[in-house]
mmCIF file of C-alpha atoms in Angstrom:
data_model
loop_
_atom_site.group_PDB
_atom_site.id
_atom_site.type_symbol
_atom_site.label_atom_id
_atom_site.label_comp_id
_atom_site.label_asym_id
_atom_site.label_seq_id
_atom_site.Cartn_x
_atom_site.Cartn_y
_atom_site.Cartn_z
ATOM 1 C CA MET A 1 -3.872 -1.388 -13.756
ATOM 2 C CA THR A 2 -5.681 1.509 -14.300
ATOM 3 C CA LYS A 3 -3.766 5.330 -15.036
ATOM 4 C CA ALA A 4 -3.560 7.899 -12.879
ATOM 5 C CA TYR A 5 -4.364 11.042 -14.306
ATOM 6 C CA SER A 6 -3.000 13.197 -11.532
ATOM 7 C CA CYS A 7 -5.425 16.598 -11.406
ATOM 8 C CA ASP A 8 -3.617 19.758 -8.436
ATOM 9 C CA TYR A 9 -6.733 22.076 -7.464
ATOM 10 C CA TYR A 10 -4.332 24.949 -10.116
ATOM 11 C CA TRP A 11 -5.363 22.051 -13.316
ATOM 12 C CA VAL A 12 -9.007 22.320 -11.218
ATOM 13 C CA GLU A 13 -8.873 25.926 -11.685
ATOM 14 C CA SER A 14 -7.662 26.243 -15.381
ATOM 15 C CA LEU A 15 -10.400 23.797 -16.399
ATOM 16 C CA ILE A 16 -13.504 26.021 -14.569
ATOM 17 C CA SER A 17 -11.668 29.613 -16.186
ATOM 18 C CA GLY A 18 -12.116 27.595 -19.582
ATOM 19 C CA TYR A 19 -16.029 27.921 -18.883
ATOM 20 C CA VAL A 20 -16.839 30.942 -16.352
ATOM 21 C CA ALA A 21 -17.288 33.282 -19.370
ATOM 22 C CA GLN A 22 -19.814 31.400 -20.865
ATOM 23 C CA TRP A 23 -22.116 29.800 -18.034
ATOM 24 C CA ARG A 24 -22.063 33.114 -17.253
ATOM 25 C CA GLN A 25 -24.481 34.964 -20.044
ATOM 26 C CA MET A 26 -26.481 31.499 -19.828
ATOM 27 C CA GLY A 27 -28.350 32.312 -16.778
ATOM 28 C CA PHE A 28 -28.174 30.918 -13.773
ATOM 29 C CA ASP A 29 -29.424 31.272 -10.586
ATOM 30 C CA ALA A 30 -27.407 29.227 -8.137
ATOM 31 C CA VAL A 31 -24.168 26.079 -7.944
ATOM 32 C CA VAL A 32 -25.566 22.930 -6.634
ATOM 33 C CA ALA A 33 -22.651 20.923 -5.876
ATOM 34 C CA ILE A 34 -23.181 16.661 -4.622
ATOM 35 C CA ALA A 35 -20.956 16.587 -1.558
ATOM 36 C CA ARG A 36 -18.236 15.229 -0.671
ATOM 37 C CA GLY A 37 -16.356 15.882 -4.678
ATOM 38 C CA GLY A 38 -18.356 18.512 -5.880
ATOM 39 C CA LEU A 39 -17.624 20.779 -2.982
ATOM 40 C CA ALA A 40 -14.315 21.725 -3.965
ATOM 41 C CA PRO A 41 -14.505 23.185 -7.739
ATOM 42 C CA GLY A 42 -18.326 23.838 -6.736
ATOM 43 C CA VAL A 43 -17.267 26.445 -4.189
ATOM 44 C CA MET A 44 -14.808 28.169 -7.486
ATOM 45 C CA VAL A 45 -17.628 27.772 -9.959
ATOM 46 C CA SER A 46 -19.861 29.996 -7.314
ATOM 47 C CA THR A 47 -17.897 32.313 -6.504
ATOM 48 C CA ALA A 48 -16.481 32.915 -10.157
ATOM 49 C CA LEU A 49 -20.358 33.345 -11.603
ATOM 50 C CA SER A 50 -21.456 35.217 -7.852
ATOM 51 C CA LEU A 51 -24.399 32.482 -7.403
ATOM 52 C CA PRO A 52 -25.455 30.857 -4.845
ATOM 53 C CA LEU A 53 -24.135 27.482 -3.500
ATOM 54 C CA HIS A 54 -26.389 24.184 -2.504
ATOM 55 C CA ALA A 55 -25.148 20.942 -1.778
ATOM 56 C CA LEU A 56 -26.345 17.827 -2.127
ATOM 57 C CA GLY A 57 -26.196 14.747 -1.185
ATOM 58 C CA TYR A 58 -26.075 11.039 -0.827
ATOM 59 C CA ASP A 59 -26.436 7.641 0.515
ATOM 60 C CA ARG A 60 -25.520 5.601 -1.801
ATOM 61 C CA ALA A 61 -26.064 2.187 0.271
ATOM 62 C CA ALA A 62 -30.006 2.749 -0.579
ATOM 63 C CA ARG A 63 -29.696 5.354 -3.087
ATOM 64 C CA ARG A 64 -31.171 7.903 -1.796
ATOM 65 C CA VAL A 65 -30.618 11.868 -3.031
ATOM 66 C CA SER A 66 -31.408 15.157 -0.259
ATOM 67 C CA TRP A 67 -30.233 18.341 0.648
ATOM 68 C CA PHE A 68 -27.164 17.914 1.857
ATOM 69 C CA THR A 69 -27.590 21.909 2.525
ATOM 70 C CA GLN A 70 -30.369 23.406 4.213
ATOM 71 C CA GLN A 71 -31.363 26.675 1.774
ATOM 72 C CA THR A 72 -32.422 24.953 -1.392
ATOM 73 C CA PRO A 73 -32.428 26.823 -5.114
ATOM 74 C CA PRO A 74 -35.854 28.380 -6.064
ATOM 75 C CA PRO A 75 -38.627 26.372 -7.535
ATOM 76 C CA GLY A 76 -37.873 26.230 -11.088
ATOM 77 C CA ALA A 77 -34.537 27.982 -11.028
ATOM 78 C CA ARG A 78 -31.758 27.525 -13.713
ATOM 79 C CA ILE A 79 -28.602 24.903 -12.168
ATOM 80 C CA LEU A 80 -25.704 24.672 -12.964
ATOM 81 C CA LEU A 81 -24.746 21.056 -10.803
ATOM 82 C CA VAL A 82 -20.693 20.177 -10.089
ATOM 83 C CA GLU A 83 -19.697 16.927 -9.666
ATOM 84 C CA ASP A 84 -15.807 16.037 -9.359
ATOM 85 C CA ILE A 85 -16.420 12.420 -11.335
ATOM 86 C CA ALA A 86 -18.941 11.533 -13.770
ATOM 87 C CA GLY A 87 -17.876 7.794 -12.934
ATOM 88 C CA ARG A 88 -19.768 4.632 -13.917
ATOM 89 C CA GLY A 89 -21.786 4.252 -9.922
ATOM 90 C CA THR A 90 -26.019 5.989 -10.029
ATOM 91 C CA THR A 91 -24.521 9.201 -7.407
ATOM 92 C CA LEU A 92 -24.879 11.562 -11.117
ATOM 93 C CA SER A 93 -27.486 9.842 -12.271
ATOM 94 C CA ASP A 94 -29.522 10.433 -8.890
ATOM 95 C CA SER A 95 -28.566 13.086 -8.247
ATOM 96 C CA VAL A 96 -30.009 14.869 -12.215
ATOM 97 C CA GLU A 97 -33.154 12.842 -11.578
ATOM 98 C CA PHE A 98 -33.758 14.143 -7.644
ATOM 99 C CA LEU A 99 -33.587 17.964 -10.252
ATOM 100 C CA CYS A 100 -35.426 17.410 -11.979
ATOM 101 C CA GLN A 101 -38.561 16.001 -10.388
ATOM 102 C CA GLY A 102 -38.085 19.131 -8.799
ATOM 103 C CA GLY A 103 -38.413 20.990 -11.615
ATOM 104 C CA PHE A 104 -35.486 22.721 -11.855
ATOM 105 C CA GLU A 105 -33.623 23.798 -15.022
ATOM 106 C CA ILE A 106 -30.130 21.247 -15.007
ATOM 107 C CA LYS A 107 -27.064 21.930 -16.840
ATOM 108 C CA VAL A 108 -23.995 18.778 -15.529
ATOM 109 C CA PHE A 109 -20.272 19.879 -15.334
ATOM 110 C CA THR A 110 -18.418 17.173 -13.654
ATOM 111 C CA LEU A 111 -14.194 17.580 -13.596
ATOM 112 C CA ALA A 112 -13.992 14.499 -15.501
ATOM 113 C CA TRP A 113 -15.416 11.726 -17.300
ATOM 114 C CA ASP A 114 -14.838 8.720 -20.026
ATOM 115 C CA SER A 115 -16.422 6.410 -22.080
ATOM 116 C CA GLN A 116 -18.256 4.609 -19.833
ATOM 117 C CA SER A 117 -19.091 7.380 -17.684
ATOM 118 C CA ARG A 118 -23.117 6.671 -16.724
ATOM 119 C CA ILE A 119 -23.771 9.706 -17.938
ATOM 120 C CA VAL A 120 -22.050 12.137 -20.201
ATOM 121 C CA PRO A 121 -21.419 15.296 -18.792
ATOM 122 C CA ASP A 122 -22.473 18.996 -20.347
ATOM 123 C CA TYR A 123 -19.287 20.575 -19.422
ATOM 124 C CA GLY A 124 -16.165 18.677 -18.587
ATOM 125 C CA PHE A 125 -12.961 17.039 -18.712
ATOM 126 C CA GLN A 126 -12.819 13.382 -20.858
ATOM 127 C CA MET A 127 -10.110 11.570 -19.911
ATOM 128 C CA PRO A 128 -7.360 9.804 -22.196
ATOM 129 C CA ALA A 129 -8.238 6.470 -22.163
ATOM 130 C CA GLY A 130 -7.012 3.986 -19.729
ATOM 131 C CA CYS A 131 -6.905 7.265 -16.858
ATOM 132 C CA ARG A 132 -8.217 7.731 -14.227
ATOM 133 C CA ALA A 133 -8.799 11.347 -12.246
ATOM 134 C CA TRP A 134 -7.483 11.537 -9.352
ATOM 135 C CA PHE A 135 -7.657 14.748 -7.066
ATOM 136 C CA PRO A 136 -6.636 16.760 -4.399
ATOM 137 C CA TRP A 137 -9.457 15.664 -1.989
ATOM 138 C CA GLU A 138 -9.764 11.524 -2.783
ATOM 139 C CA ARG A 139 -5.832 10.892 -2.289
ATOM 140 C CA GLU A 140 -6.056 8.236 -0.277
ATOM 141 C CA SER A 141 -8.267 6.773 -2.956
ATOM 142 C CA ILE A 142 -6.281 6.300 -5.259
ATOM 143 C CA THR A 143 -3.620 3.139 -3.012
ATOM 144 C CA ASP A 144 -5.393 -0.904 -4.293
ATOM 145 C CA ALA A 145 -6.192 -1.349 -0.335
ATOM 146 C CA PHE A 146 -8.712 1.810 -0.567
ATOM 147 C CA GLY A 147 -10.143 0.072 -3.627
ATOM 148 C CA ALA A 148 -10.947 -2.758 -2.387
ATOM 149 C CA THR A 149 -13.127 -1.272 -0.063
ATOM 150 C CA GLY A 150 -15.311 -1.110 -2.669
ATOM 151 C CA ASN A 151 -15.646 2.829 -2.774
ATOM 152 C CA LEU A 152 -16.750 1.821 1.024
ATOM 153 C CA PRO A 153 -14.037 2.670 3.485
ATOM 154 C CA GLY A 154 -14.286 1.194 7.164
ATOM 155 C CA ARG A 155 -11.642 2.955 8.777
ATOM 156 C CA PRO A 156 -10.988 7.432 7.976
ATOM 157 C CA GLU A 157 -9.702 7.134 4.602
ATOM 158 C CA HIS A 158 -6.108 8.976 6.027
ATOM 159 C CA GLU A 159 -4.975 5.083 6.961
ATOM 160 C CA TYR A 160 -5.238 4.650 3.619
ATOM 161 C CA ALA A 161 -2.143 6.626 2.766
ATOM 162 C CA SER A 162 0.167 4.570 0.752
ATOM 163 C CA TRP A 163 4.294 5.741 2.505
ATOM 164 C CA ALA A 164 7.243 5.723 0.329
ATOM 165 C CA MET A 165 10.778 7.380 0.882
ATOM 166 C CA ASP A 166 14.032 8.498 -1.049
ATOM 167 C CA LEU A 167 17.874 6.345 0.128
ATOM 168 C CA ASP A 168 20.490 8.795 0.209
ATOM 169 C CA GLY A 169 20.148 12.189 2.816
ATOM 170 C CA ILE A 170 17.689 9.368 3.953
ATOM 171 C CA LEU A 171 18.783 6.750 5.621
ATOM 172 C CA LEU A 172 22.225 7.469 4.860
ATOM 173 C CA PRO A 173 24.585 10.729 4.424
ATOM 174 C CA ASP A 174 25.101 11.809 0.675
ATOM 175 C CA ILE A 175 28.154 10.515 -0.913
ATOM 176 C CA PRO A 176 29.383 14.034 -2.760
ATOM 177 C CA GLU A 177 28.830 13.967 -6.830
ATOM 178 C CA ASP A 178 32.820 14.567 -7.537
ATOM 179 C CA HIS A 179 34.257 11.843 -5.108
ATOM 180 C CA TYR A 180 32.034 8.894 -7.648
ATOM 181 C CA LEU A 181 33.380 10.828 -10.147
ATOM 182 C CA ARG A 182 37.048 10.609 -9.453
ATOM 183 C CA ASP A 183 37.308 6.865 -8.079
ATOM 184 C CA LEU A 184 34.188 5.508 -8.379
ATOM 185 C CA GLU A 185 34.703 2.016 -6.456
ATOM 186 C CA ALA A 186 35.737 3.851 -3.309
ATOM 187 C CA ALA A 187 32.899 6.078 -3.390
ATOM 188 C CA LEU A 188 30.745 2.499 -3.384
ATOM 189 C CA LEU A 189 33.227 0.624 -0.805
ATOM 190 C CA ARG A 190 32.928 3.979 1.174
ATOM 191 C CA ARG A 191 29.704 3.914 0.930
ATOM 192 C CA ASP A 192 28.909 0.417 1.845
ATOM 193 C CA ALA A 193 30.117 1.340 5.159
ATOM 194 C CA LEU A 194 28.183 4.168 6.104
ATOM 195 C CA GLU A 195 25.770 4.199 9.160
ATOM 196 C CA PRO A 196 22.521 5.046 8.809
ATOM 197 C CA HIS A 197 21.456 9.414 9.828
ATOM 198 C CA ALA A 198 21.052 9.847 13.841
ATOM 199 C CA VAL A 199 18.878 11.465 12.424
ATOM 200 C CA LEU A 200 15.376 10.095 10.561
ATOM 201 C CA PRO A 201 12.028 11.485 9.178
ATOM 202 C CA ASN A 202 9.963 10.716 12.438
ATOM 203 C CA ARG A 203 8.106 7.754 11.220
ATOM 204 C CA ASP A 204 8.891 4.383 11.171
ATOM 205 C CA LEU A 205 10.905 3.455 7.910
ATOM 206 C CA ARG A 206 11.415 -0.054 8.088
ATOM 207 C CA ALA A 207 9.115 -1.454 6.158
ATOM 208 C CA LEU A 208 8.583 2.203 4.615
ATOM 209 C CA PRO A 209 9.560 1.088 0.429
ATOM 210 C CA ILE A 210 12.373 3.058 -1.032
ATOM 211 C CA VAL A 211 12.621 4.929 -4.383
ATOM 212 C CA THR A 212 16.020 5.686 -5.387
ATOM 213 C CA GLY A 213 17.930 6.949 -8.204
ATOM 214 C CA ARG A 214 21.363 4.830 -7.602
ATOM 215 C CA PRO A 215 21.390 1.893 -11.183
ATOM 216 C CA GLU A 216 19.571 -1.711 -10.243
ATOM 217 C CA GLN A 217 23.379 -2.954 -10.978
ATOM 218 C CA ASP A 218 22.982 -1.333 -7.508
ATOM 219 C CA ARG A 219 20.702 -3.950 -6.266
ATOM 220 C CA ALA A 220 23.157 -6.033 -4.208
ATOM 221 C CA ARG A 221 24.680 -3.939 -2.878
ATOM 222 C CA THR A 222 21.996 -1.633 -2.527
ATOM 223 C CA GLN A 223 19.960 -4.325 -0.522
ATOM 224 C CA ALA A 224 22.767 -5.885 1.049
ATOM 225 C CA TRP A 225 23.152 -2.428 3.199
ATOM 226 C CA LEU A 226 19.601 -2.421 4.142
ATOM 227 C CA ASP A 227 19.308 -5.537 4.923
ATOM 228 C CA ARG A 228 21.822 -5.213 7.396
ATOM 229 C CA HIS A 229 20.951 -1.889 9.100
ATOM 230 C CA GLY A 230 17.010 -3.976 9.918
ATOM 231 C CA PHE A 231 14.806 -1.265 6.925
ATOM 232 C CA SER A 232 12.993 -4.015 4.833
ATOM 233 C CA GLY A 233 10.475 -2.174 2.395
ATOM 234 C CA ARG A 234 10.320 -3.036 -1.571
ATOM 235 C CA LEU A 235 13.128 -1.695 -3.294
ATOM 236 C CA ILE A 236 12.483 0.588 -6.338
ATOM 237 C CA MET A 237 15.786 1.312 -8.061
ATOM 238 C CA ARG A 238 16.924 3.379 -11.842
ATOM 239 C CA ASP A 239 16.515 1.216 -15.098
ATOM 240 C CA GLU A 240 19.412 3.184 -17.058
ATOM 241 C CA ALA A 241 16.941 1.495 -19.858
ATOM 242 C CA ARG A 242 14.509 3.813 -19.018
ATOM 243 C CA HIS A 243 16.268 7.148 -17.677
ATOM 244 C CA THR A 244 19.088 8.602 -17.019
ATOM 245 C CA ALA A 245 20.563 10.120 -13.940
ATOM 246 C CA ALA A 246 19.571 12.957 -15.252
ATOM 247 C CA GLN A 247 15.975 12.129 -15.054
ATOM 248 C CA THR A 248 16.304 10.380 -11.329
ATOM 249 C CA ALA A 249 13.146 12.734 -10.316
ATOM 250 C CA LEU A 250 11.496 11.838 -12.991
ATOM 251 C CA HIS A 251 11.930 8.591 -12.429
ATOM 252 C CA LYS A 252 10.382 8.415 -8.710
ATOM 253 C CA ALA A 253 7.594 10.752 -10.580
ATOM 254 C CA GLN A 254 6.466 7.590 -12.519
ATOM 255 C CA ALA A 255 7.201 5.563 -9.731
ATOM 256 C CA ILE A 256 5.148 7.051 -7.046
ATOM 257 C CA ILE A 257 2.290 6.977 -9.875
ATOM 258 C CA GLU A 258 2.699 3.819 -11.088
ATOM 259 C CA GLN A 259 2.916 2.055 -6.948
ATOM 260 C CA ARG A 260 0.269 4.609 -5.821
ATOM 261 C CA TYR A 261 1.806 6.348 -3.730
ATOM 262 C CA THR A 262 0.585 9.508 -1.785
ATOM 263 C CA HIS A 263 3.199 10.344 0.084
ATOM 264 C CA PHE A 264 6.965 10.473 -1.422
ATOM 265 C CA ILE A 265 10.081 11.935 1.835
ATOM 266 C CA GLU A 266 12.654 13.343 -0.760
ATOM 267 C CA SER A 267 15.974 14.351 0.446
ATOM 268 C CA ASP A 268 17.049 16.780 -2.131
ATOM 269 C CA ALA A 269 15.402 19.910 -3.099
ATOM 270 C CA ILE A 270 15.190 20.271 -6.232
ATOM 271 C CA GLN A 271 14.495 17.019 -7.570
ATOM 272 C CA ALA A 272 11.693 17.252 -4.578
ATOM 273 C CA LEU A 273 10.388 19.988 -6.697
ATOM 274 C CA GLU A 274 10.432 18.778 -9.798
ATOM 275 C CA ILE A 275 8.417 15.291 -8.850
ATOM 276 C CA ALA A 276 6.444 17.439 -6.679
ATOM 277 C CA ASN A 277 5.415 18.739 -10.596
ATOM 278 C CA GLN A 278 5.366 15.688 -12.802
ATOM 279 C CA VAL A 279 2.796 13.730 -9.656
ATOM 280 C CA LYS A 280 0.340 17.103 -8.706
ATOM 281 C CA VAL A 281 -2.059 15.171 -6.517
ATOM 282 C CA ALA A 282 0.639 13.030 -3.668
ATOM 283 C CA ARG A 283 2.068 15.076 -1.400
ATOM 284 C CA VAL A 284 5.897 15.729 -1.290
ATOM 285 C CA LEU A 285 8.118 16.634 1.746
ATOM 286 C CA TRP A 286 12.097 17.745 1.262
ATOM 287 C CA TRP A 287 13.438 16.245 4.182
ATOM 288 C CA ASN A 288 16.678 18.634 4.835
ATOM 289 C CA GLY A 289 18.403 16.909 7.432
ATOM 290 C CA SER A 290 16.036 17.715 10.760
ATOM 291 C CA ARG A 291 12.215 18.700 9.488
ATOM 292 C CA ALA A 292 10.509 17.777 6.925
ATOM 293 C CA MET A 293 8.149 20.920 4.313
ATOM 294 C CA ALA A 294 5.809 19.948 1.086
ATOM 295 C CA VAL A 295 6.568 20.789 -1.346
ATOM 296 C CA TYR A 296 4.625 21.978 -3.578
ATOM 297 C CA ALA A 297 5.364 23.253 -7.469
ATOM 298 C CA HIS A 298 3.709 23.985 -10.679
ATOM 299 C CA GLU A 299 5.683 24.980 -13.358
ATOM 300 C CA THR A 300 4.537 28.595 -15.397
ATOM 301 C CA PRO A 301 4.734 28.557 -18.635
ATOM 302 C CA GLU A 302 4.595 32.553 -19.399
ATOM 303 C CA MET A 303 7.691 32.494 -17.073
ATOM 304 C CA SER A 304 9.692 29.932 -19.010
ATOM 305 C CA ALA A 305 8.703 31.574 -22.545
ATOM 306 C CA ALA A 306 9.605 34.751 -21.518
ATOM 307 C CA GLY A 307 12.998 33.622 -19.969
ATOM 308 C CA THR A 308 13.643 31.325 -23.103
ATOM 309 C CA ALA A 309 13.404 34.384 -25.088
ATOM 310 C CA LEU A 310 15.259 36.543 -22.960
ATOM 311 C CA ALA A 311 18.319 34.612 -23.645
ATOM 312 C CA ASN A 312 17.584 34.736 -27.116
ATOM 313 C CA ASP A 313 18.363 38.317 -26.832
ATOM 314 C CA ARG A 314 20.446 38.207 -25.488
ATOM 315 C CA SER A 315 22.294 35.592 -27.865
#
């Protein structure tokens, strides 16, 4: 299975910013984006370069390129062509040919490409072997259901979303950690006897996959509770050989990526932040018992480094 390399808007902006100084010296007259995937980075590039933005449309079935915008660059213009992915298909190659036939001078920037790309762009990020880029504007395209369509979905993209959820704190109350430390078996028996929460997220949760921090050794009693209360979704538990209890958020993040879930409901705010930091594109929703809040997180190394330096100074 191809791994998903999760790329959020911050990643896109950072990649673009690394080229801006060079591009400003190259005398481009316009930016042309390929709709739809190239539009988001195209806006960022054109804004950074203070250049007009135009766009191409592509009919994949007919392999036909046309102008997506009413205005077009002037004849002979120097163009920076922007697309999200240089893939194995013909979208980018046909677009390059279309512009060349129009007499434009072209350089190509794609956010991502790999060794199997039909065209190697002039600028862009080469994906690690075995990975494919996963961008927020194509969140649902990573799912197996969307992949089975051959990139020709018969329904709106959002209908291909793949949801999963945490267990404790979502379906049933959390048992305080100190109860497990004082008397593990008594705490587990108490947990087994709990009834589902009266208030649940406003979705049909009966068949939703569950990714829990409970260790694999608790599978039988956890599955028994789920069966007793009518929850039939797939159960993914923490393998203690891979992740300690302190690494529960990492376990959940890796499961989200491996199973290609696009949305995840988490009950712990700290874990929600860490999962969102690890999985840039999937939507992480923190459920606080009555409301679901979208969580976005991106580590800021400069502040982390400053904090470390300050701590060192005080030691």
